[in-house]
mmCIF file of C-alpha atoms in Angstrom:
data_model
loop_
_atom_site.group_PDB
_atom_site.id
_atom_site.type_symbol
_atom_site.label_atom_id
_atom_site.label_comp_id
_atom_site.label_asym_id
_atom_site.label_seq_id
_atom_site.Cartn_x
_atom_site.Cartn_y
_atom_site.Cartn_z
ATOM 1 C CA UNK U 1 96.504 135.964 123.271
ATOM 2 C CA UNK U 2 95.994 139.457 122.217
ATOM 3 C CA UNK U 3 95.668 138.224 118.465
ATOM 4 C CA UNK U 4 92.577 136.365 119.654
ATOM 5 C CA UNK U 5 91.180 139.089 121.482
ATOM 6 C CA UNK U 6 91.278 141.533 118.289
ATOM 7 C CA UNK U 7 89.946 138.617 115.983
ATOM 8 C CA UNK U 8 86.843 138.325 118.186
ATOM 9 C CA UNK U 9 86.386 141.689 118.432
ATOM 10 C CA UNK U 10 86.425 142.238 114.987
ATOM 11 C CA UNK U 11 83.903 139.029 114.353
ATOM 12 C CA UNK U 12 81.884 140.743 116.626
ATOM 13 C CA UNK U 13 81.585 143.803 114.909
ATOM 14 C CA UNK U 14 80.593 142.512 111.733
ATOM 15 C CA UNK U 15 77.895 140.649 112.835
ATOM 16 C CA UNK U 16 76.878 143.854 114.467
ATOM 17 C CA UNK U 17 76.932 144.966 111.092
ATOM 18 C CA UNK U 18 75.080 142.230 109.642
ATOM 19 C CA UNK U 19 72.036 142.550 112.064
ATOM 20 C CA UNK U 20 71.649 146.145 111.333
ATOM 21 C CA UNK U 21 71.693 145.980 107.512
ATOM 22 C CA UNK U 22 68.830 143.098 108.422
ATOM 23 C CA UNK U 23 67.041 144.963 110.659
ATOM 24 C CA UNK U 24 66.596 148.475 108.631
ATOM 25 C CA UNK U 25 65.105 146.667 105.881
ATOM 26 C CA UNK U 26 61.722 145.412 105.522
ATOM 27 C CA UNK U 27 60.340 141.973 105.539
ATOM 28 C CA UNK U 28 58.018 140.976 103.447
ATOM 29 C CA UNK U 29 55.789 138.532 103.609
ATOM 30 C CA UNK U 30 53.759 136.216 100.591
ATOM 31 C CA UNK U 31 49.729 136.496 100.547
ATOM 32 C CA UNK U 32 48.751 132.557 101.778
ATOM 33 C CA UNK U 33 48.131 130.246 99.032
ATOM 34 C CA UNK U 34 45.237 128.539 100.544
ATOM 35 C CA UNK U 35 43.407 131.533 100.988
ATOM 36 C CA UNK U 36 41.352 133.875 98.876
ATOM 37 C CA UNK U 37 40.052 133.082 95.311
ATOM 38 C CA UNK U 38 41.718 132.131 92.356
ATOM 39 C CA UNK U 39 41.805 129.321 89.618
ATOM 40 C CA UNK U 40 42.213 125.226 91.939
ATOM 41 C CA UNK U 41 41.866 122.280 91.331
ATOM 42 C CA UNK U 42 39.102 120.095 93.285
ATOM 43 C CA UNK U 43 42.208 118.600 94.957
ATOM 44 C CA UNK U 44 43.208 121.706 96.695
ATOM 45 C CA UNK U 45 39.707 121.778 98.653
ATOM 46 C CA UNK U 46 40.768 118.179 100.195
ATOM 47 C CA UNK U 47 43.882 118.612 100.894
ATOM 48 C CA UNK U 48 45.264 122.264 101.086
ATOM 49 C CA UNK U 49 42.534 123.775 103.067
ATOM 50 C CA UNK U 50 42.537 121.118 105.168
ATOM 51 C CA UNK U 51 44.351 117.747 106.407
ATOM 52 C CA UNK U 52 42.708 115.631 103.101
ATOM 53 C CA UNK U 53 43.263 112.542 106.422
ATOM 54 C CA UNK U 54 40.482 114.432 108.629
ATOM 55 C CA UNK U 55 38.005 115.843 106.081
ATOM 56 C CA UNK U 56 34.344 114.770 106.890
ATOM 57 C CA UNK U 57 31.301 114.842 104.253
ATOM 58 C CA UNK U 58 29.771 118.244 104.379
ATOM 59 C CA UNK U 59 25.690 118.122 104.909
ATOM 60 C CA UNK U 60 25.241 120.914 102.580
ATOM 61 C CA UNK U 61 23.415 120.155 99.342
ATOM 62 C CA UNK U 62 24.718 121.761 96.232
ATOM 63 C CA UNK U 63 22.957 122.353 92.708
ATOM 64 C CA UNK U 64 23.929 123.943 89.937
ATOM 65 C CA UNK U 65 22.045 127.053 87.689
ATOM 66 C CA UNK U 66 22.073 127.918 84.062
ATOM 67 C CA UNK U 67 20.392 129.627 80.842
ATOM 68 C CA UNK U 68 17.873 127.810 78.604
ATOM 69 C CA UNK U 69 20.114 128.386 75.622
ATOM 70 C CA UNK U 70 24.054 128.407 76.020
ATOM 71 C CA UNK U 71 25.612 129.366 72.525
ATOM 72 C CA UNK U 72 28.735 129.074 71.610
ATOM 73 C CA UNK U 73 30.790 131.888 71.755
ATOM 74 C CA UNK U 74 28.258 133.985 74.022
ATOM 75 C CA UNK U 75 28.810 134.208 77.706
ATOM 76 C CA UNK U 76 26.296 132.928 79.597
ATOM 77 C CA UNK U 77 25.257 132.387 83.765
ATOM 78 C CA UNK U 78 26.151 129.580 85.681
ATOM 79 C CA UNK U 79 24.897 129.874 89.335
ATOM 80 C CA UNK U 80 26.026 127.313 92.288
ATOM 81 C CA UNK U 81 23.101 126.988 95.065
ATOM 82 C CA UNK U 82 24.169 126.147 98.224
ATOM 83 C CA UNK U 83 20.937 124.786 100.633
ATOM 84 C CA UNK U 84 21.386 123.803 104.363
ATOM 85 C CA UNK U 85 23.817 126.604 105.297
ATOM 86 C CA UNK U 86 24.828 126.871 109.373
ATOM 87 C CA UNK U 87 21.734 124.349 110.080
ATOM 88 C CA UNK U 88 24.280 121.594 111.076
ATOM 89 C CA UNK U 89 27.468 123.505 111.532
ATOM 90 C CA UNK U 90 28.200 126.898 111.574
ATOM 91 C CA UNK U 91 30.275 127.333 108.624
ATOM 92 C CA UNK U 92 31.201 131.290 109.039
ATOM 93 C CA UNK U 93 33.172 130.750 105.647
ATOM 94 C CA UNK U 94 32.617 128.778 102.664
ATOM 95 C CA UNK U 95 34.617 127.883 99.585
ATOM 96 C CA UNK U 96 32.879 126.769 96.248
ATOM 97 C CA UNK U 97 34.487 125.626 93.518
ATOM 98 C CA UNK U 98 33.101 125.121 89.562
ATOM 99 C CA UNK U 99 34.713 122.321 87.970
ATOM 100 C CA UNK U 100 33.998 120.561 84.872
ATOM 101 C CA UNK U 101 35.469 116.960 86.468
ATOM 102 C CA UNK U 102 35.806 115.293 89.874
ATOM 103 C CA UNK U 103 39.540 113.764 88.773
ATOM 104 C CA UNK U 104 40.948 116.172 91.125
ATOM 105 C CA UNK U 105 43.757 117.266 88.762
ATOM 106 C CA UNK U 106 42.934 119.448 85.816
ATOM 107 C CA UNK U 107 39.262 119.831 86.345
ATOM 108 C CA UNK U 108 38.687 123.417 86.343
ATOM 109 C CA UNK U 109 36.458 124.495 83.334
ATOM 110 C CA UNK U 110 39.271 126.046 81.180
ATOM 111 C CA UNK U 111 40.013 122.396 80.741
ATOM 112 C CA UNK U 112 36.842 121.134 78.958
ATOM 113 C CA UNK U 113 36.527 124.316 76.642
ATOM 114 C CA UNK U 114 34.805 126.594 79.129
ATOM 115 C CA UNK U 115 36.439 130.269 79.670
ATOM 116 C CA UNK U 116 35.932 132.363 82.781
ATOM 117 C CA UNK U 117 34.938 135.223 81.740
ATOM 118 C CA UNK U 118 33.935 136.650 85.435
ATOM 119 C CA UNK U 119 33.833 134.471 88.590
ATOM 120 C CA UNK U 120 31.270 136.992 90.339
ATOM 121 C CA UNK U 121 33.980 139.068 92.572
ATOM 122 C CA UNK U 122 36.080 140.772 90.296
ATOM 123 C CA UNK U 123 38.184 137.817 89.242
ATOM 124 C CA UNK U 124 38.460 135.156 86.433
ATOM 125 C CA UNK U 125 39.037 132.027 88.555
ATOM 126 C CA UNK U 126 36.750 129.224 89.645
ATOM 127 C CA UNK U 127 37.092 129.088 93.362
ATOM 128 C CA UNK U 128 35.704 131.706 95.319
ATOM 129 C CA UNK U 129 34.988 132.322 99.213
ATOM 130 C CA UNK U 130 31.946 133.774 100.331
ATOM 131 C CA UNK U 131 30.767 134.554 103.710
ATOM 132 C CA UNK U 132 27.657 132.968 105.377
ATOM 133 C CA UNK U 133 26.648 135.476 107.551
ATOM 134 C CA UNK U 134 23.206 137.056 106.568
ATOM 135 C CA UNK U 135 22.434 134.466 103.911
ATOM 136 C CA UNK U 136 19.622 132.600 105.582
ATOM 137 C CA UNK U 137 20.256 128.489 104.931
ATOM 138 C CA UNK U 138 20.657 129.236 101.202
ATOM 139 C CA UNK U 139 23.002 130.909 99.442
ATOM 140 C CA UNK U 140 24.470 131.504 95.740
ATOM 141 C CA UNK U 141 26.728 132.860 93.645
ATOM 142 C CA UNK U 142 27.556 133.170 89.803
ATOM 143 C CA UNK U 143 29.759 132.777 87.539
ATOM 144 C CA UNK U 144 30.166 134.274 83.505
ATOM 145 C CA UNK U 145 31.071 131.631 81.181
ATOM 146 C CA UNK U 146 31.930 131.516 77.208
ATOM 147 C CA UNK U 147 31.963 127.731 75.787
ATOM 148 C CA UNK U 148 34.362 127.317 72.678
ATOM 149 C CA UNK U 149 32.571 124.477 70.730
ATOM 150 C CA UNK U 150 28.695 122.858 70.075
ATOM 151 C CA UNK U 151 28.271 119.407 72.193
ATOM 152 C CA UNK U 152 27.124 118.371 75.350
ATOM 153 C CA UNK U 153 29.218 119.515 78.633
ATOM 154 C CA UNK U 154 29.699 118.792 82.473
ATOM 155 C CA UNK U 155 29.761 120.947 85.847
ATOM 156 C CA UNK U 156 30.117 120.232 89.364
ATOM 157 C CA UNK U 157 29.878 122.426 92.116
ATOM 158 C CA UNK U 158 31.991 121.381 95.268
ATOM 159 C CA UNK U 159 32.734 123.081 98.567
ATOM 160 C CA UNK U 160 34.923 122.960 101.742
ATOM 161 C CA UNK U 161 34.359 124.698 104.942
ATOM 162 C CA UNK U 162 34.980 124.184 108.857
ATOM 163 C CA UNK U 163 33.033 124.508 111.586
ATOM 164 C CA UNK U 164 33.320 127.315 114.248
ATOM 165 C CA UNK U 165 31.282 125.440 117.066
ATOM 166 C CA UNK U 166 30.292 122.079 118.420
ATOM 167 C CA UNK U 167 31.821 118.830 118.778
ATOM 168 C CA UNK U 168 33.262 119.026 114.897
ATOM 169 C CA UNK U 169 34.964 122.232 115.931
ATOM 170 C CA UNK U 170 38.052 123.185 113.835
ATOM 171 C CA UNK U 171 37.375 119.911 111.674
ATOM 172 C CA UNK U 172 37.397 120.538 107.799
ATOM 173 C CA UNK U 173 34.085 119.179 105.738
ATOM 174 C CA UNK U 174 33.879 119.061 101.920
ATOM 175 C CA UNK U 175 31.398 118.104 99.589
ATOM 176 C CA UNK U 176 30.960 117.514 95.412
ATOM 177 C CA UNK U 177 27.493 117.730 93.839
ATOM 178 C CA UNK U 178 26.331 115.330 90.451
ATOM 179 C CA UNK U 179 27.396 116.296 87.436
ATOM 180 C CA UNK U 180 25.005 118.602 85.388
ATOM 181 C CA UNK U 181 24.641 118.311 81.587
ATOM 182 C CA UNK U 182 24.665 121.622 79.570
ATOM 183 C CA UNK U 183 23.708 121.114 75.970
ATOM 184 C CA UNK U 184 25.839 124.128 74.168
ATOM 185 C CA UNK U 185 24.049 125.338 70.711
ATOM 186 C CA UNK U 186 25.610 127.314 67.902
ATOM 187 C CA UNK U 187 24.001 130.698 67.346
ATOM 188 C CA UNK U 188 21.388 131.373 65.056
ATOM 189 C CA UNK U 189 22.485 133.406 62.499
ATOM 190 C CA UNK U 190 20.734 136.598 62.680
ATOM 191 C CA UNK U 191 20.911 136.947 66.703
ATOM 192 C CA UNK U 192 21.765 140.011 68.002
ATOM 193 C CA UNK U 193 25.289 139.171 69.984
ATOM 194 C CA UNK U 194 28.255 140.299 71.522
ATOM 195 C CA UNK U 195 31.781 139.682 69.543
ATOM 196 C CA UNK U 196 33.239 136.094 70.251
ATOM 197 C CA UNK U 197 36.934 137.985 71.240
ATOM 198 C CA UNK U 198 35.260 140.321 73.504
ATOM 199 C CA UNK U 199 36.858 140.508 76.904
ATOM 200 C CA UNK U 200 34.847 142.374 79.562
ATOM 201 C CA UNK U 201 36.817 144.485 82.387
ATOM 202 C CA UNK U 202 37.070 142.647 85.838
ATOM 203 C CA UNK U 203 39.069 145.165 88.033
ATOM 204 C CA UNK U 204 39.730 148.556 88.012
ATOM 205 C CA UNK U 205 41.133 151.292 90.760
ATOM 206 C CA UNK U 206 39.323 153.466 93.443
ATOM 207 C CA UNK U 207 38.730 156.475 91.961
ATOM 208 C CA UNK U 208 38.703 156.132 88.501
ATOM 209 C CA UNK U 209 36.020 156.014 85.978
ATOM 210 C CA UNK U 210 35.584 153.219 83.412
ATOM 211 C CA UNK U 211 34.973 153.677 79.998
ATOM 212 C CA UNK U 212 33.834 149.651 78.298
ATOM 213 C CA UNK U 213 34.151 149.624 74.806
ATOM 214 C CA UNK U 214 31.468 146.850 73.173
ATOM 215 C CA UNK U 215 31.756 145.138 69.681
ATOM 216 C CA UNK U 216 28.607 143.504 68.648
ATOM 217 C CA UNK U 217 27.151 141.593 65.697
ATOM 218 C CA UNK U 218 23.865 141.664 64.164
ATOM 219 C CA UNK U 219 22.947 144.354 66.668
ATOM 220 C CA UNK U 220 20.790 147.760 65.805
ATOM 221 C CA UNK U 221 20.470 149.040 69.237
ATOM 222 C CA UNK U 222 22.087 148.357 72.934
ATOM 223 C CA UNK U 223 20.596 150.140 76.405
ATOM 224 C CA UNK U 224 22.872 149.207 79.575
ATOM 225 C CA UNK U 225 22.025 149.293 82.993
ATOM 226 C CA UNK U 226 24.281 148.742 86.223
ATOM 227 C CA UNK U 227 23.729 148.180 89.869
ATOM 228 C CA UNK U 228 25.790 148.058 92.905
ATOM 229 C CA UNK U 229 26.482 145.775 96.126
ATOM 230 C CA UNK U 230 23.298 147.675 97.699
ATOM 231 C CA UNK U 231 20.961 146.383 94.564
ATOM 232 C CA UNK U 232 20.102 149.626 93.032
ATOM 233 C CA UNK U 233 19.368 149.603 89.328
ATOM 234 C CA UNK U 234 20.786 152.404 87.450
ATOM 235 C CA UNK U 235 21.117 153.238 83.015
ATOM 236 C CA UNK U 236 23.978 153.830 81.623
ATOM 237 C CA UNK U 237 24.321 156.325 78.732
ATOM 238 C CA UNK U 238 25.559 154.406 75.345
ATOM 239 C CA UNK U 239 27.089 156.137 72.620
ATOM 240 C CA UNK U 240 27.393 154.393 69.183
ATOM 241 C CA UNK U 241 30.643 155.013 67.952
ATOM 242 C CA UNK U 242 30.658 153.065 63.986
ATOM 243 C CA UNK U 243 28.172 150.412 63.153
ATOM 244 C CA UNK U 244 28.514 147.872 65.915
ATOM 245 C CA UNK U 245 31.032 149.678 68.010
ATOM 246 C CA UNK U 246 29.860 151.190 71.263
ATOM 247 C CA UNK U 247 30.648 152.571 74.682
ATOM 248 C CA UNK U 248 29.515 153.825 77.696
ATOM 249 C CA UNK U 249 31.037 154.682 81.280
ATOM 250 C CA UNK U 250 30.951 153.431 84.583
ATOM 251 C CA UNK U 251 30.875 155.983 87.812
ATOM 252 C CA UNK U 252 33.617 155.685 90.067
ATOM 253 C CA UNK U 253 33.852 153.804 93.111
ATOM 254 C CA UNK U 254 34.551 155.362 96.168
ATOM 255 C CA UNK U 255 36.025 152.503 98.033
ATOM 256 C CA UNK U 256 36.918 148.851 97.207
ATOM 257 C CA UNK U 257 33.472 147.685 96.141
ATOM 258 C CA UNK U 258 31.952 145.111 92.955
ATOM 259 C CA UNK U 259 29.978 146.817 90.806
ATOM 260 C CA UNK U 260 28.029 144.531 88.031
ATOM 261 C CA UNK U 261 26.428 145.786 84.483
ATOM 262 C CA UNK U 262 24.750 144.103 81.840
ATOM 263 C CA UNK U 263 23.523 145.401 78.343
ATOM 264 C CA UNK U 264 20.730 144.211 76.271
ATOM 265 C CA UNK U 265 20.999 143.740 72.269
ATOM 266 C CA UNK U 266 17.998 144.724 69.868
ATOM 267 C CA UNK U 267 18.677 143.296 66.084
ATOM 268 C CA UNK U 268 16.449 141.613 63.950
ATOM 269 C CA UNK U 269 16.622 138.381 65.742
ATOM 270 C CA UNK U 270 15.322 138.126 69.125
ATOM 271 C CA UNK U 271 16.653 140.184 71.781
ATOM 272 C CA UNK U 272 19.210 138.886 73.947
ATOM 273 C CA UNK U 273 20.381 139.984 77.540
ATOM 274 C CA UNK U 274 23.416 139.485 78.222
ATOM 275 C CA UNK U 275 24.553 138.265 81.957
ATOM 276 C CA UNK U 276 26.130 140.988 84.864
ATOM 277 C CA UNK U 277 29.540 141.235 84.383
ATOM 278 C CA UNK U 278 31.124 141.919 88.075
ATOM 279 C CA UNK U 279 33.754 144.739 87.938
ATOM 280 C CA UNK U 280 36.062 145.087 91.444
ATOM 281 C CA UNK U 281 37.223 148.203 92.756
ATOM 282 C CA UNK U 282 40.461 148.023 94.645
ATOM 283 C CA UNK U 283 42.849 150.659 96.434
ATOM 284 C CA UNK U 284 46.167 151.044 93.721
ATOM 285 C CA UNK U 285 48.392 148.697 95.522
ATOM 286 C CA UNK U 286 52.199 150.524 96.687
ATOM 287 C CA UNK U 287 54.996 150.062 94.403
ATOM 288 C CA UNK U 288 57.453 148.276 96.099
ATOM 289 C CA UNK U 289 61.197 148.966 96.468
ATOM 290 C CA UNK U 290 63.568 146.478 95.546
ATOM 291 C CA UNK U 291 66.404 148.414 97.061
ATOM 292 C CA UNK U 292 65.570 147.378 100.920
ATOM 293 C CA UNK U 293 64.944 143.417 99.481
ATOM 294 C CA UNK U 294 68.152 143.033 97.852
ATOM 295 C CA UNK U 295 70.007 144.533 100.490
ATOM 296 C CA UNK U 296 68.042 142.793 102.928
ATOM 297 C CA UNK U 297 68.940 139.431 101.019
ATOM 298 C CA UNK U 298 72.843 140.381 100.811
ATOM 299 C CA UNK U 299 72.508 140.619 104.535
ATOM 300 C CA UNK U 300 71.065 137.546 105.285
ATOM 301 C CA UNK U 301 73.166 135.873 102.653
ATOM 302 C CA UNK U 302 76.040 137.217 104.472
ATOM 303 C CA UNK U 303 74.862 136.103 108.040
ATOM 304 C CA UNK U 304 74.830 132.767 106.778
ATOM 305 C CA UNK U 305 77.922 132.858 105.183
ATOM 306 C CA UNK U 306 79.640 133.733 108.351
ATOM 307 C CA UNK U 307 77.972 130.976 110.690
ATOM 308 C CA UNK U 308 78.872 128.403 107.907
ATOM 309 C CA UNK U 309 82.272 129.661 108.474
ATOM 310 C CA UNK U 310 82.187 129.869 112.618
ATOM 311 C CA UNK U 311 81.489 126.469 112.647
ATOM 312 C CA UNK U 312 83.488 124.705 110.546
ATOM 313 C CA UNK U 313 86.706 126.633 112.271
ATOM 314 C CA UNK U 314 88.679 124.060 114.186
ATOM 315 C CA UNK U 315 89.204 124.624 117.589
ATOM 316 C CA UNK U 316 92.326 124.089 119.438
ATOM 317 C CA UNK U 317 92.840 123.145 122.750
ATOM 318 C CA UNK U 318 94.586 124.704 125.803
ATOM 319 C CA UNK U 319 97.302 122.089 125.852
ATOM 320 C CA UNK U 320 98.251 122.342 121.959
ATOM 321 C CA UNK U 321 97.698 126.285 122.343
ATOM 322 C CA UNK U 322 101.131 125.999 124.932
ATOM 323 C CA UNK U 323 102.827 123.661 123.040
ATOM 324 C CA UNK U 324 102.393 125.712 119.753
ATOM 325 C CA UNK U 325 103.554 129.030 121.362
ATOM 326 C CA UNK U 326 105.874 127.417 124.113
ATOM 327 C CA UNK U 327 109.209 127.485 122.323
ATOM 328 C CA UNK U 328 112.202 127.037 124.664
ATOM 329 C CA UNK U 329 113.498 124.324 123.496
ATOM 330 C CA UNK U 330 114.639 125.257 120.666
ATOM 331 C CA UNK U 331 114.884 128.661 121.238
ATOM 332 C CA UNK U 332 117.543 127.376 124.048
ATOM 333 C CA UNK U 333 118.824 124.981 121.225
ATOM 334 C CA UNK U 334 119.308 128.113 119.030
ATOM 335 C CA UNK U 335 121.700 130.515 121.151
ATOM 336 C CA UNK U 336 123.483 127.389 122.278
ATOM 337 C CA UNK U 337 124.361 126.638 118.701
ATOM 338 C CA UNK U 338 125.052 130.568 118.189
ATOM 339 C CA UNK U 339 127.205 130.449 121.080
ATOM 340 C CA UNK U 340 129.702 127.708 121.469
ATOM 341 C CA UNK U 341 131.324 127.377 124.726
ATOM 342 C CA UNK U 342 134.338 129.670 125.450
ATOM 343 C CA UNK U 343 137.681 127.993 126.419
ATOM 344 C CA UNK U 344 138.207 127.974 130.474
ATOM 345 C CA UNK U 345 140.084 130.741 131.491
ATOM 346 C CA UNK U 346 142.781 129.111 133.467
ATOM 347 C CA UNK U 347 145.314 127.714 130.416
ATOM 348 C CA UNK U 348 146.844 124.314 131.138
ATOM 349 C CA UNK U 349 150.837 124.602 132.627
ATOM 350 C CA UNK U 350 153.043 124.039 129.764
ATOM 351 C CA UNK U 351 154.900 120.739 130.077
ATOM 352 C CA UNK U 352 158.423 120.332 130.865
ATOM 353 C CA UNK U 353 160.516 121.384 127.463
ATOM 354 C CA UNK U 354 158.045 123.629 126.272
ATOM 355 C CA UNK U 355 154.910 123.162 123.790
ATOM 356 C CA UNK U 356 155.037 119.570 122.687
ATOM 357 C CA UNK U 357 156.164 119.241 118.860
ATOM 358 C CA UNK U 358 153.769 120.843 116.382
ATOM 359 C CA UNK U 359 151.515 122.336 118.929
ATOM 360 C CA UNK U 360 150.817 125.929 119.094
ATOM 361 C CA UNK U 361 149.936 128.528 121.414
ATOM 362 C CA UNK U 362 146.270 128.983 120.305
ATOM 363 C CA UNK U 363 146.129 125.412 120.236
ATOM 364 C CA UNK U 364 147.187 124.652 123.780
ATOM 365 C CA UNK U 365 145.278 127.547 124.972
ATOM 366 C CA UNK U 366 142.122 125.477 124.179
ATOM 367 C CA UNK U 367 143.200 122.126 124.071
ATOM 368 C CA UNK U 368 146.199 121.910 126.799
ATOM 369 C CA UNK U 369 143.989 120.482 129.637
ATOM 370 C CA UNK U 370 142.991 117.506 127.643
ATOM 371 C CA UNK U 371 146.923 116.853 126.155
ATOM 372 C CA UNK U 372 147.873 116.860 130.042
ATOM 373 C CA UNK U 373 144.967 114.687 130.792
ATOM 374 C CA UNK U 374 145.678 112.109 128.460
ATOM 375 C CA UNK U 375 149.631 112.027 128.902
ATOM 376 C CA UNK U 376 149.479 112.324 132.608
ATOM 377 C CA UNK U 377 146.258 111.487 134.092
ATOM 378 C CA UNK U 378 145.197 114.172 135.925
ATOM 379 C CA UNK U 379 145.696 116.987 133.890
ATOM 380 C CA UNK U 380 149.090 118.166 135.974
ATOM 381 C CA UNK U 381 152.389 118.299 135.386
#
């Protein structure tokens, strides 16, 4: 019994133990796939921002925006308008997506040749959430393309979003527009453009200044101007570093923010404008210590380990608990074998004539009752 008590005591204190180690570490906790902007499919707009069972046709209508000329190699605009915003629901919220199919798997524009170059917010994706509040019934918002090859391409614009009043309350909606045809030239020879490898920054830190380094072909002369979230138009001073090489610097930002800049190219050829390339400002996120996770895991690996073990222990019960420690038997069986029984201590009369032939003393001291028993019948003489 006092076995068992010290056993429990100590399973107790481990899993004292166990709980502490998990409760001085921190938890941590993964940013919500279906939230926030980043590269999906048109299939994640039916079904992971919503129950794909319950989704109803949104009423919005949805068009789609771009340049006279799209050459290859050269970024270009592609705007998604969005008409008939919180007149029949009040969407608070609204996703858009750019595709280049409706398949619902593999149909964001990486996959017919198209790169993202900018997705309007600081990112390089093709879904995006934008708020409705303060947009009037209309609203849009632009993306920075480059196609890889001449020919004819597709876009769709699609969009999901809820409702936050009414009888559709909580219900999700999505929509997909037509496709829309964009006719992608090669470039003339002798236009002024920027280099096909050229990569343009899309995020930088609070704080900091930006230096953006251009490479350019065909190009004699390039002004830049830059505006922020409020809409003010500002130049930018450009240095030319070697024929075709230039750079200039953006201010910091003073809090997370998008800032946008564009530069226009003077060559022989005609001038060309190139579109605003979006540059987010975000807060340098903490490094994060992999001490507290690891330990945090051996805990809870632990823990685990030792309810496995708890539970498959077999339990015995109170009447196989007595007979296991309830040894009398042959504990009694034991000394009786260790202690044969002594010889009485009256010895048996001696017969007339003495000891009977070839008996002797010792001998009738033990056995001499049962000789007189068996030669006289009641053990007398």
């Amino acid at each position: 019994m006092k076995g068992g008590i010290e056993l429990f005591q100590r399973q107790v204190k481990v899993l004292l133990l166990l709980l502490v180690l998990v409760a001085s570490t921190t938890l941590g906790a993964a940013e919500p796939g279906g939230n926030g902007d980043g590269l999906r499919d048109m299939q994640c707009g039916g079904a992971c921002h919503g129950d794909a069972g319950q989704n109803a046709t949104s009423s919005l209508s949805l068009s789609i925006e771009f340049a006279e000329h799209v050459w290859m190699g050269q970024p270009t605009e592609v705007t998604i308008v969005v008409q008939g915003v919180d007149v029949n629901h009040d969407e608070g919220l609204v996703g858009l997506f750019l595709l280049s199919s409706t398949n619902a798997n593999a149909d964001t524009p990486l996959s017919d040749g198209w790169e993202i170059l900018s997705d309007g917010n600081g990112g390089m994706g093709n879904y995006v959430e934008r708020s409705t509040n303060g947009s009037g019934i209309s609203l849009e918002h632009t993306w920075v393309l480059r196609p890889d090859a001449v020919g004819m391409r597709s876009l769709y614009a699609s969009v999901h979003h809820g409702d936050a009043g009414g009888s559709s309350e909580g219900r999700p909606f999505f929509g997909v527009s037509e496709a829309f045809e964009i006719e992608v030239e090669a470039v003339p020879e002798d236009l002024p453009r920027l280099d096909d490898a050229f990569i343009p920054t899309s995020m930088r830190e609070v704080g900091s200044e930006t230096k953006i380094e251009l490479h350019t072909a065909f190009t004699e002369a390039v002004s830049v101007e830059w505006k922020t979230e409020d809409g003010a138009v500002l130049q930018a001073a450009v240095n030319a570093t070697t024929p075709d090489h230039w750079e200039f610097t953006l201010p910091a930002a003073l809090n997370p923010s998008v800032l946008q800049w564009r530069a226009t190219l003077t060559g022989e050829g005609p001038s060309q404008t190139t579109p605003w390339f979006a540059v987010g400002a975000q807060i340098s996120p903490e490094e994060v210590e992999n001490g507290p996770i690891y330990l945090q895991g051996f805990a809870m690996g632990l823990l685990l380990f030792g309810a496995v073990v708890a539970l498959q222990k077999p339990r015995t019960s109170t009447e196989q608990s007595a007979k296991i420690y309830d040894g009398t038997d042959e504990i009694t069986a034991s000394m009786a074998e260790s202690n044969p029984t002594e010889p009485s201590s009256q010895i048996a009369p001696l017969p007339e004539g003495g000891l009977p032939p070839g008996w002797t003393a010792e001998q009738w001291e033990w056995y001499g009752h049962e000789y007189l028993a068996g030669t006289y019948g009641d053990g007398q003489s």
